mmCIF file of C-alpha atoms and ligand atoms in Angstrom:
data_model
loop_
_atom_site.group_PDB
_atom_site.id
_atom_site.type_symbol
_atom_site.label_atom_id
_atom_site.label_comp_id
_atom_site.label_asym_id
_atom_site.label_seq_id
_atom_site.Cartn_x
_atom_site.Cartn_y
_atom_site.Cartn_z
ATOM 1 C CA MET A 1 -8.223 -25.031 12.487
ATOM 2 C CA ILE A 2 -11.188 -24.424 14.797
ATOM 3 C CA THR A 3 -12.627 -26.540 17.597
ATOM 4 C CA VAL A 4 -15.923 -25.492 19.117
ATOM 5 C CA LYS A 5 -17.086 -27.141 22.341
ATOM 6 C CA GLU A 6 -20.556 -26.760 23.798
ATOM 7 C CA LEU A 7 -20.973 -23.227 22.482
ATOM 8 C CA THR A 8 -24.142 -21.605 23.800
ATOM 9 C CA LYS A 9 -25.717 -18.192 23.319
ATOM 10 C CA ARG A 10 -28.776 -17.019 25.208
ATOM 11 C CA TYR A 11 -30.740 -13.868 24.661
ATOM 12 C CA GLY A 12 -32.645 -13.624 27.928
ATOM 13 C CA ALA A 13 -34.762 -16.766 28.129
ATOM 14 C CA HIS A 14 -34.218 -17.600 24.441
ATOM 15 C CA THR A 15 -31.374 -19.973 23.530
ATOM 16 C CA ALA A 16 -30.224 -19.052 20.001
ATOM 17 C CA VAL A 17 -27.288 -21.506 19.962
ATOM 18 C CA ASP A 18 -27.535 -24.532 22.203
ATOM 19 C CA ALA A 19 -24.376 -26.481 23.174
ATOM 20 C CA LEU A 20 -22.958 -26.498 19.656
ATOM 21 C CA SER A 21 -19.802 -28.557 19.034
ATOM 22 C CA PHE A 22 -17.892 -28.934 15.778
ATOM 23 C CA THR A 23 -14.462 -28.828 14.206
ATOM 24 C CA VAL A 24 -13.198 -27.029 11.121
ATOM 25 C CA ASP A 25 -10.389 -28.812 9.276
ATOM 26 C CA LYS A 26 -7.867 -27.319 6.912
ATOM 27 C CA GLY A 27 -8.966 -26.749 3.323
ATOM 28 C CA GLN A 28 -12.537 -27.927 3.871
ATOM 29 C CA ILE A 29 -15.789 -26.145 3.052
ATOM 30 C CA TYR A 30 -18.595 -26.396 5.612
ATOM 31 C CA GLY A 31 -22.209 -25.427 5.074
ATOM 32 C CA LEU A 32 -24.545 -24.162 7.779
ATOM 33 C CA LEU A 33 -28.155 -24.824 6.886
ATOM 34 C CA GLY A 34 -31.340 -24.195 8.772
ATOM 35 C CA PRO A 35 -34.593 -22.264 8.687
ATOM 36 C CA ASN A 36 -34.770 -18.552 9.497
ATOM 37 C CA GLY A 37 -33.969 -17.944 13.148
ATOM 38 C CA ALA A 38 -32.165 -21.293 13.570
ATOM 39 C CA GLY A 39 -29.111 -19.499 14.956
ATOM 40 C CA LYS A 40 -26.734 -19.556 11.981
ATOM 41 C CA THR A 41 -25.723 -15.888 11.966
ATOM 42 C CA THR A 42 -25.393 -15.980 15.741
ATOM 43 C CA ILE A 43 -22.814 -18.765 15.308
ATOM 44 C CA PHE A 44 -20.797 -16.495 12.983
ATOM 45 C CA ASN A 45 -21.125 -13.596 15.417
ATOM 46 C CA LEU A 46 -19.839 -15.829 18.216
ATOM 47 C CA LEU A 47 -16.907 -17.202 16.184
ATOM 48 C CA SER A 48 -15.849 -13.712 15.114
ATOM 49 C CA HIS A 49 -16.402 -12.427 18.670
ATOM 50 C CA ILE A 50 -18.950 -9.800 17.738
ATOM 51 C CA TYR A 51 -21.020 -11.419 20.518
ATOM 52 C CA ASP A 52 -19.786 -12.933 23.776
ATOM 53 C CA TYR A 53 -20.565 -16.570 24.468
ATOM 54 C CA SER A 54 -22.944 -17.511 27.255
ATOM 55 C CA GLU A 55 -21.076 -20.830 27.622
ATOM 56 C CA GLY A 56 -18.541 -22.938 25.762
ATOM 57 C CA ARG A 57 -14.983 -22.804 24.501
ATOM 58 C CA VAL A 58 -13.460 -22.189 21.094
ATOM 59 C CA THR A 59 -9.895 -22.847 19.979
ATOM 60 C CA PHE A 60 -8.472 -21.406 16.783
ATOM 61 C CA LEU A 61 -5.145 -22.684 15.417
ATOM 62 C CA GLY A 62 -4.635 -24.501 18.713
ATOM 63 C CA ARG A 63 -5.117 -21.370 20.826
ATOM 64 C CA ASP A 64 -8.029 -20.869 23.193
ATOM 65 C CA ILE A 65 -9.802 -17.750 21.910
ATOM 66 C CA THR A 66 -12.701 -17.843 24.352
ATOM 67 C CA GLU A 67 -11.483 -14.637 26.023
ATOM 68 C CA SER A 68 -10.141 -12.940 22.862
ATOM 69 C CA ASP A 69 -11.744 -9.915 21.251
ATOM 70 C CA GLN A 70 -12.848 -9.274 17.662
ATOM 71 C CA VAL A 71 -9.629 -7.607 16.574
ATOM 72 C CA GLN A 72 -7.393 -10.326 18.027
ATOM 73 C CA VAL A 73 -9.413 -13.062 16.343
ATOM 74 C CA ALA A 74 -9.336 -11.215 13.009
ATOM 75 C CA ARG A 75 -5.580 -10.724 13.261
ATOM 76 C CA MET A 76 -5.118 -14.428 13.993
ATOM 77 C CA GLY A 77 -6.712 -15.127 10.622
ATOM 78 C CA LEU A 78 -10.481 -15.348 10.907
ATOM 79 C CA SER A 79 -12.302 -13.200 8.380
ATOM 80 C CA ARG A 80 -15.935 -12.822 7.392
ATOM 81 C CA THR A 81 -18.498 -11.242 5.129
ATOM 82 C CA PHE A 82 -21.982 -10.111 6.139
ATOM 83 C CA GLN A 83 -25.489 -10.834 4.862
ATOM 84 C CA ASN A 84 -25.718 -7.406 3.234
ATOM 85 C CA THR A 85 -22.832 -6.176 1.134
ATOM 86 C CA ARG A 86 -20.840 -3.651 3.123
ATOM 87 C CA LEU A 87 -18.486 -2.122 0.587
ATOM 88 C CA PHE A 88 -17.501 1.524 0.974
ATOM 89 C CA ALA A 89 -19.502 3.319 -1.728
ATOM 90 C CA GLY A 90 -17.115 6.275 -1.953
ATOM 91 C CA LEU A 91 -14.021 4.120 -2.507
ATOM 92 C CA SER A 92 -12.833 2.309 -5.618
ATOM 93 C CA VAL A 93 -12.692 -1.486 -5.710
ATOM 94 C CA LEU A 94 -8.929 -1.346 -5.157
ATOM 95 C CA ASP A 95 -9.282 0.954 -2.151
ATOM 96 C CA ASN A 96 -11.977 -1.282 -0.674
ATOM 97 C CA VAL A 97 -9.586 -4.230 -0.873
ATOM 98 C CA LYS A 98 -6.809 -2.111 0.661
ATOM 99 C CA VAL A 99 -9.071 -1.523 3.662
ATOM 100 C CA GLY A 100 -9.099 -5.297 4.152
ATOM 101 C CA LEU A 101 -5.353 -5.239 4.551
ATOM 102 C CA ASP A 102 -5.732 -3.614 7.921
ATOM 103 C CA GLN A 103 -3.580 -0.543 7.876
ATOM 104 C CA ALA A 104 -4.711 0.463 11.351
ATOM 105 C CA GLY A 105 -2.182 -0.217 14.056
ATOM 106 C CA ARG A 106 0.808 -0.741 11.806
ATOM 107 C CA TYR A 107 2.076 2.663 12.779
ATOM 108 C CA ASN A 108 1.007 5.111 15.449
ATOM 109 C CA LEU A 109 0.655 8.873 15.112
ATOM 110 C CA PHE A 110 4.311 9.492 15.982
ATOM 111 C CA GLU A 111 5.473 7.045 13.331
ATOM 112 C CA ALA A 112 2.999 8.452 10.826
ATOM 113 C CA MET A 113 4.452 11.929 11.355
ATOM 114 C CA PHE A 114 8.133 11.196 11.729
ATOM 115 C CA LEU A 115 8.740 7.933 9.963
ATOM 116 C CA LEU A 116 7.311 8.933 6.650
ATOM 117 C CA PRO A 117 9.470 6.617 4.499
ATOM 118 C CA ARG A 118 8.411 3.607 6.513
ATOM 119 C CA ARG A 119 4.811 4.641 6.234
ATOM 120 C CA GLN A 120 5.126 5.159 2.491
ATOM 121 C CA ARG A 121 6.742 1.743 2.106
ATOM 122 C CA GLU A 122 3.918 0.160 4.038
ATOM 123 C CA GLU A 123 1.300 1.898 1.896
ATOM 124 C CA ARG A 124 3.055 0.777 -1.265
ATOM 125 C CA ARG A 125 3.125 -2.767 0.021
ATOM 126 C CA ILE A 126 -0.597 -2.650 0.795
ATOM 127 C CA ALA A 127 -1.429 -1.243 -2.663
ATOM 128 C CA GLU A 128 0.671 -3.962 -4.328
ATOM 129 C CA GLU A 129 -0.874 -6.709 -2.281
ATOM 130 C CA ALA A 130 -4.396 -5.458 -2.990
ATOM 131 C CA SER A 131 -3.657 -5.321 -6.739
ATOM 132 C CA ARG A 132 -2.204 -8.827 -6.632
ATOM 133 C CA CYS A 133 -5.285 -10.089 -4.830
ATOM 134 C CA LEU A 134 -7.584 -8.573 -7.492
ATOM 135 C CA GLU A 135 -5.440 -10.088 -10.218
ATOM 136 C CA VAL A 136 -5.492 -13.603 -8.733
ATOM 137 C CA LEU A 137 -9.261 -13.327 -8.424
ATOM 138 C CA ASN A 138 -9.751 -12.029 -11.987
ATOM 139 C CA LEU A 139 -11.156 -8.738 -10.701
ATOM 140 C CA SER A 140 -8.411 -6.392 -11.940
ATOM 141 C CA GLN A 141 -10.563 -4.915 -14.684
ATOM 142 C CA HIS A 142 -12.857 -3.462 -11.984
ATOM 143 C CA SER A 143 -10.024 -2.029 -9.901
ATOM 144 C CA GLY A 144 -10.855 1.659 -10.440
ATOM 145 C CA ALA A 145 -14.640 1.301 -10.415
ATOM 146 C CA ARG A 146 -16.966 2.433 -7.628
ATOM 147 C CA PRO A 147 -18.857 -0.618 -6.252
ATOM 148 C CA ALA A 148 -22.324 0.777 -7.083
ATOM 149 C CA THR A 149 -21.503 0.866 -10.803
ATOM 150 C CA LEU A 150 -20.827 -2.905 -10.851
ATOM 151 C CA PRO A 151 -23.305 -5.792 -11.141
ATOM 152 C CA TYR A 152 -24.321 -7.209 -7.782
ATOM 153 C CA GLY A 153 -22.513 -10.500 -8.419
ATOM 154 C CA ILE A 154 -19.223 -8.653 -8.912
ATOM 155 C CA GLN A 155 -19.805 -6.564 -5.776
ATOM 156 C CA ARG A 156 -20.153 -9.807 -3.816
ATOM 157 C CA ARG A 157 -16.851 -11.051 -5.212
ATOM 158 C CA VAL A 158 -15.150 -7.770 -4.333
ATOM 159 C CA GLU A 159 -16.440 -8.087 -0.790
ATOM 160 C CA ILE A 160 -15.000 -11.581 -0.546
ATOM 161 C CA ALA A 161 -11.720 -10.310 -2.057
ATOM 162 C CA ARG A 162 -11.542 -7.697 0.684
ATOM 163 C CA ALA A 163 -12.146 -10.357 3.328
ATOM 164 C CA ILE A 164 -9.337 -12.579 2.055
ATOM 165 C CA ALA A 165 -6.767 -9.934 1.091
ATOM 166 C CA SER A 166 -5.156 -10.238 4.510
ATOM 167 C CA ARG A 167 -4.700 -13.983 3.892
ATOM 168 C CA PRO A 168 -6.938 -15.346 6.663
ATOM 169 C CA ARG A 169 -6.902 -19.034 7.499
ATOM 170 C CA VAL A 170 -10.658 -19.315 7.938
ATOM 171 C CA LEU A 171 -13.346 -17.442 6.025
ATOM 172 C CA LEU A 172 -16.982 -17.108 7.124
ATOM 173 C CA LEU A 173 -19.449 -16.296 4.330
ATOM 174 C CA ASP A 174 -22.923 -15.212 5.451
ATOM 175 C CA GLU A 175 -25.413 -15.836 2.621
ATOM 176 C CA PRO A 176 -23.053 -14.894 -0.219
ATOM 177 C CA ALA A 177 -25.613 -15.833 -2.888
ATOM 178 C CA ALA A 178 -28.478 -13.734 -1.466
ATOM 179 C CA GLY A 179 -29.996 -11.596 -4.201
ATOM 180 C CA LEU A 180 -27.957 -13.162 -7.018
ATOM 181 C CA ASN A 181 -29.508 -14.559 -10.193
ATOM 182 C CA PRO A 182 -28.830 -18.217 -11.176
ATOM 183 C CA GLU A 183 -26.012 -17.251 -13.537
ATOM 184 C CA GLU A 184 -24.343 -15.160 -10.833
ATOM 185 C CA VAL A 185 -24.679 -18.040 -8.369
ATOM 186 C CA LEU A 186 -22.794 -20.339 -10.766
ATOM 187 C CA ALA A 187 -20.053 -17.712 -11.127
ATOM 188 C CA LEU A 188 -19.917 -17.377 -7.335
ATOM 189 C CA ILE A 189 -19.510 -21.142 -6.924
ATOM 190 C CA ASP A 190 -16.502 -21.062 -9.277
ATOM 191 C CA PHE A 191 -15.160 -18.034 -7.421
ATOM 192 C CA ILE A 192 -15.376 -19.726 -4.006
ATOM 193 C CA ARG A 193 -13.608 -22.788 -5.435
ATOM 194 C CA LEU A 194 -10.886 -20.529 -6.809
ATOM 195 C CA ILE A 195 -10.268 -18.785 -3.487
ATOM 196 C CA LYS A 196 -10.186 -22.084 -1.629
ATOM 197 C CA GLU A 197 -7.523 -23.385 -4.014
ATOM 198 C CA ARG A 198 -5.442 -20.229 -4.279
ATOM 199 C CA PHE A 199 -5.599 -19.163 -0.656
ATOM 200 C CA GLN A 200 -5.683 -22.607 1.015
ATOM 201 C CA LEU A 201 -8.592 -21.566 3.175
ATOM 202 C CA SER A 202 -11.132 -23.323 5.306
ATOM 203 C CA ILE A 203 -14.559 -21.875 4.589
ATOM 204 C CA LEU A 204 -17.826 -21.856 6.521
ATOM 205 C CA VAL A 205 -20.820 -20.761 4.508
ATOM 206 C CA ILE A 206 -24.377 -19.946 5.576
ATOM 207 C CA GLU A 207 -26.674 -20.174 2.598
ATOM 208 C CA HIS A 208 -30.273 -20.915 1.715
ATOM 209 C CA ARG A 209 -29.400 -21.614 -1.913
ATOM 210 C CA MET A 210 -29.226 -25.389 -2.080
ATOM 211 C CA ASP A 211 -27.379 -25.423 -5.407
ATOM 212 C CA LEU A 212 -24.462 -23.583 -3.818
ATOM 213 C CA ILE A 213 -24.426 -25.565 -0.573
ATOM 214 C CA MET A 214 -24.798 -28.963 -2.237
ATOM 215 C CA THR A 215 -22.166 -28.262 -4.895
ATOM 216 C CA LEU A 216 -19.504 -26.693 -2.720
ATOM 217 C CA CYS A 217 -19.603 -28.171 0.746
ATOM 218 C CA ASP A 218 -17.639 -31.132 2.034
ATOM 219 C CA THR A 219 -19.692 -31.237 5.228
ATOM 220 C CA ILE A 220 -23.045 -29.687 6.128
ATOM 221 C CA TYR A 221 -24.341 -28.869 9.606
ATOM 222 C CA VAL A 222 -28.090 -28.453 9.834
ATOM 223 C CA GLN A 223 -29.336 -26.259 12.676
ATOM 224 C CA ASP A 224 -32.866 -26.043 14.012
ATOM 225 C CA PHE A 225 -33.910 -24.063 17.092
ATOM 226 C CA GLY A 226 -30.254 -23.566 18.009
ATOM 227 C CA ARG A 227 -29.393 -27.271 17.926
ATOM 228 C CA THR A 228 -27.536 -29.388 15.381
ATOM 229 C CA ILE A 229 -30.009 -31.884 13.961
ATOM 230 C CA ALA A 230 -27.807 -33.428 11.259
ATOM 231 C CA VAL A 231 -24.180 -33.475 10.127
ATOM 232 C CA GLY A 232 -22.691 -35.020 7.018
ATOM 233 C CA PRO A 233 -21.787 -34.745 3.359
ATOM 234 C CA PRO A 234 -24.402 -33.310 0.951
ATOM 235 C CA ALA A 235 -25.554 -36.744 -0.258
ATOM 236 C CA LYS A 236 -26.342 -37.816 3.301
ATOM 237 C CA ILE A 237 -28.028 -34.534 4.280
ATOM 238 C CA GLN A 238 -30.286 -34.687 1.214
ATOM 239 C CA LYS A 239 -31.754 -37.943 2.524
ATOM 240 C CA ASP A 240 -31.686 -37.272 6.265
ATOM 241 C CA PRO A 241 -35.204 -37.761 7.674
ATOM 242 C CA ALA A 242 -34.697 -35.206 10.480
ATOM 243 C CA VAL A 243 -33.645 -32.591 7.927
ATOM 244 C CA LEU A 244 -36.518 -33.353 5.599
ATOM 245 C CA ALA A 245 -38.994 -33.150 8.444
ATOM 246 C CA ALA A 246 -37.628 -30.095 10.238
ATOM 247 C CA TYR A 247 -36.354 -27.933 7.461
ATOM 248 C CA LEU A 248 -37.461 -29.064 4.070
ATOM 249 C CA GLY A 249 -40.993 -30.213 4.698
ATOM 250 C CA GLU A 250 -41.654 -33.457 2.851
ATOM 251 C CA GLU A 251 -39.568 -32.626 -0.207
ATOM 252 C CA GLU A 252 -36.056 -33.792 -0.931
ATOM 253 C CA VAL A 253 -33.320 -31.157 -1.202
HETATM 254 P P1 ATP B 301 -31.619 -16.126 9.181
HETATM 255 O O1 ATP B 301 -31.515 -17.281 8.249
HETATM 256 O O2 ATP B 301 -32.961 -15.450 9.154
HETATM 257 O O3 ATP B 301 -30.478 -15.134 9.065
HETATM 258 P P2 ATP B 301 -30.363 -17.324 11.491
HETATM 259 O O4 ATP B 301 -30.396 -18.804 11.485
HETATM 260 O O5 ATP B 301 -29.102 -16.662 11.072
HETATM 261 O O6 ATP B 301 -31.580 -16.738 10.678
HETATM 262 P P3 ATP B 301 -30.029 -15.815 13.913
HETATM 263 O O7 ATP B 301 -30.030 -14.477 13.251
HETATM 264 O O8 ATP B 301 -28.752 -16.352 14.402
HETATM 265 O O9 ATP B 301 -30.733 -16.885 12.981
HETATM 266 O O10 ATP B 301 -31.073 -15.736 15.107
HETATM 267 C C1 ATP B 301 -31.315 -16.831 15.999
HETATM 268 C C2 ATP B 301 -32.350 -16.414 17.047
HETATM 269 O O11 ATP B 301 -31.768 -15.474 17.923
HETATM 270 C C3 ATP B 301 -33.576 -15.751 16.452
HETATM 271 O O12 ATP B 301 -34.705 -16.169 17.193
HETATM 272 C C4 ATP B 301 -33.307 -14.275 16.626
HETATM 273 O O13 ATP B 301 -34.498 -13.551 16.763
HETATM 274 C C5 ATP B 301 -32.506 -14.263 17.917
HETATM 275 N N1 ATP B 301 -31.529 -13.165 17.955
HETATM 276 C C6 ATP B 301 -30.515 -12.973 17.080
HETATM 277 N N2 ATP B 301 -29.786 -11.887 17.412
HETATM 278 C C7 ATP B 301 -30.370 -11.386 18.533
HETATM 279 C C8 ATP B 301 -30.089 -10.271 19.392
HETATM 280 N N3 ATP B 301 -29.055 -9.475 19.169
HETATM 281 N N4 ATP B 301 -30.895 -10.083 20.467
HETATM 282 C C9 ATP B 301 -31.941 -10.907 20.732
HETATM 283 N N5 ATP B 301 -32.248 -11.983 19.961
HETATM 284 C C10 ATP B 301 -31.503 -12.212 18.891
#
């Protein structure tokens, strides 16, 4: 799905991501671990083209996207969530998910004014698709609610629903369990499993919560000072001496 070669990002003299290489395979879940400031969010910002690369190349679905912009990469099927929930407070859950279906650009002003039936059809299609997405994800009962009235764990799920409504191929989750209580984390783990199965996605997840990372991920990349210090399945990462020394102190994960 994605091949990253020697990806580097510098902020002045500081190298936040240093010659990072990895691949993302279909239907796999990858974890990005590392202490604060290790460069994890920068990697997401590079993949989703919020930031330009300093060096390196990235291919997505076999196409070189090094020169692509944010919108092109999103339309190709790369979607993400952010560290802080970014739902629209004034919109219902259903309308938030409709936003994820990217109405912009499907018709221009002329079409909007003169091709009303087509526009109405398109809006109906978007509403149906958003409802279907909520149904598949067991969120239908919250459809008419404003996000702020819902528990935080549900808001997180709605945000993920919005990110996957457009059926992306790859989903980037930036600390999805931040601020959730242990019960909500367990529900989130089940939810991420459900979306992987139903939507046949590859998922990259940044998370400090070890329970989530160790339970969900097929492969974990551990970053430290912008470099990859360990790669492998959870069982291997838990015992990796470089990880224990650099990230986890002397304790096991
Ligand atoms: P956290 O777990 O705290 O979110 P992280 O691993 O995601 O950390 P990044 O946010 O990617 O780390 O930051 C990596 C390094 O790059 C940090 O030293 C940070 O201060 C620096 N950095 C990130 N964004 C910028 C920016 N826009 N301008 C300058 N430096 C930045």
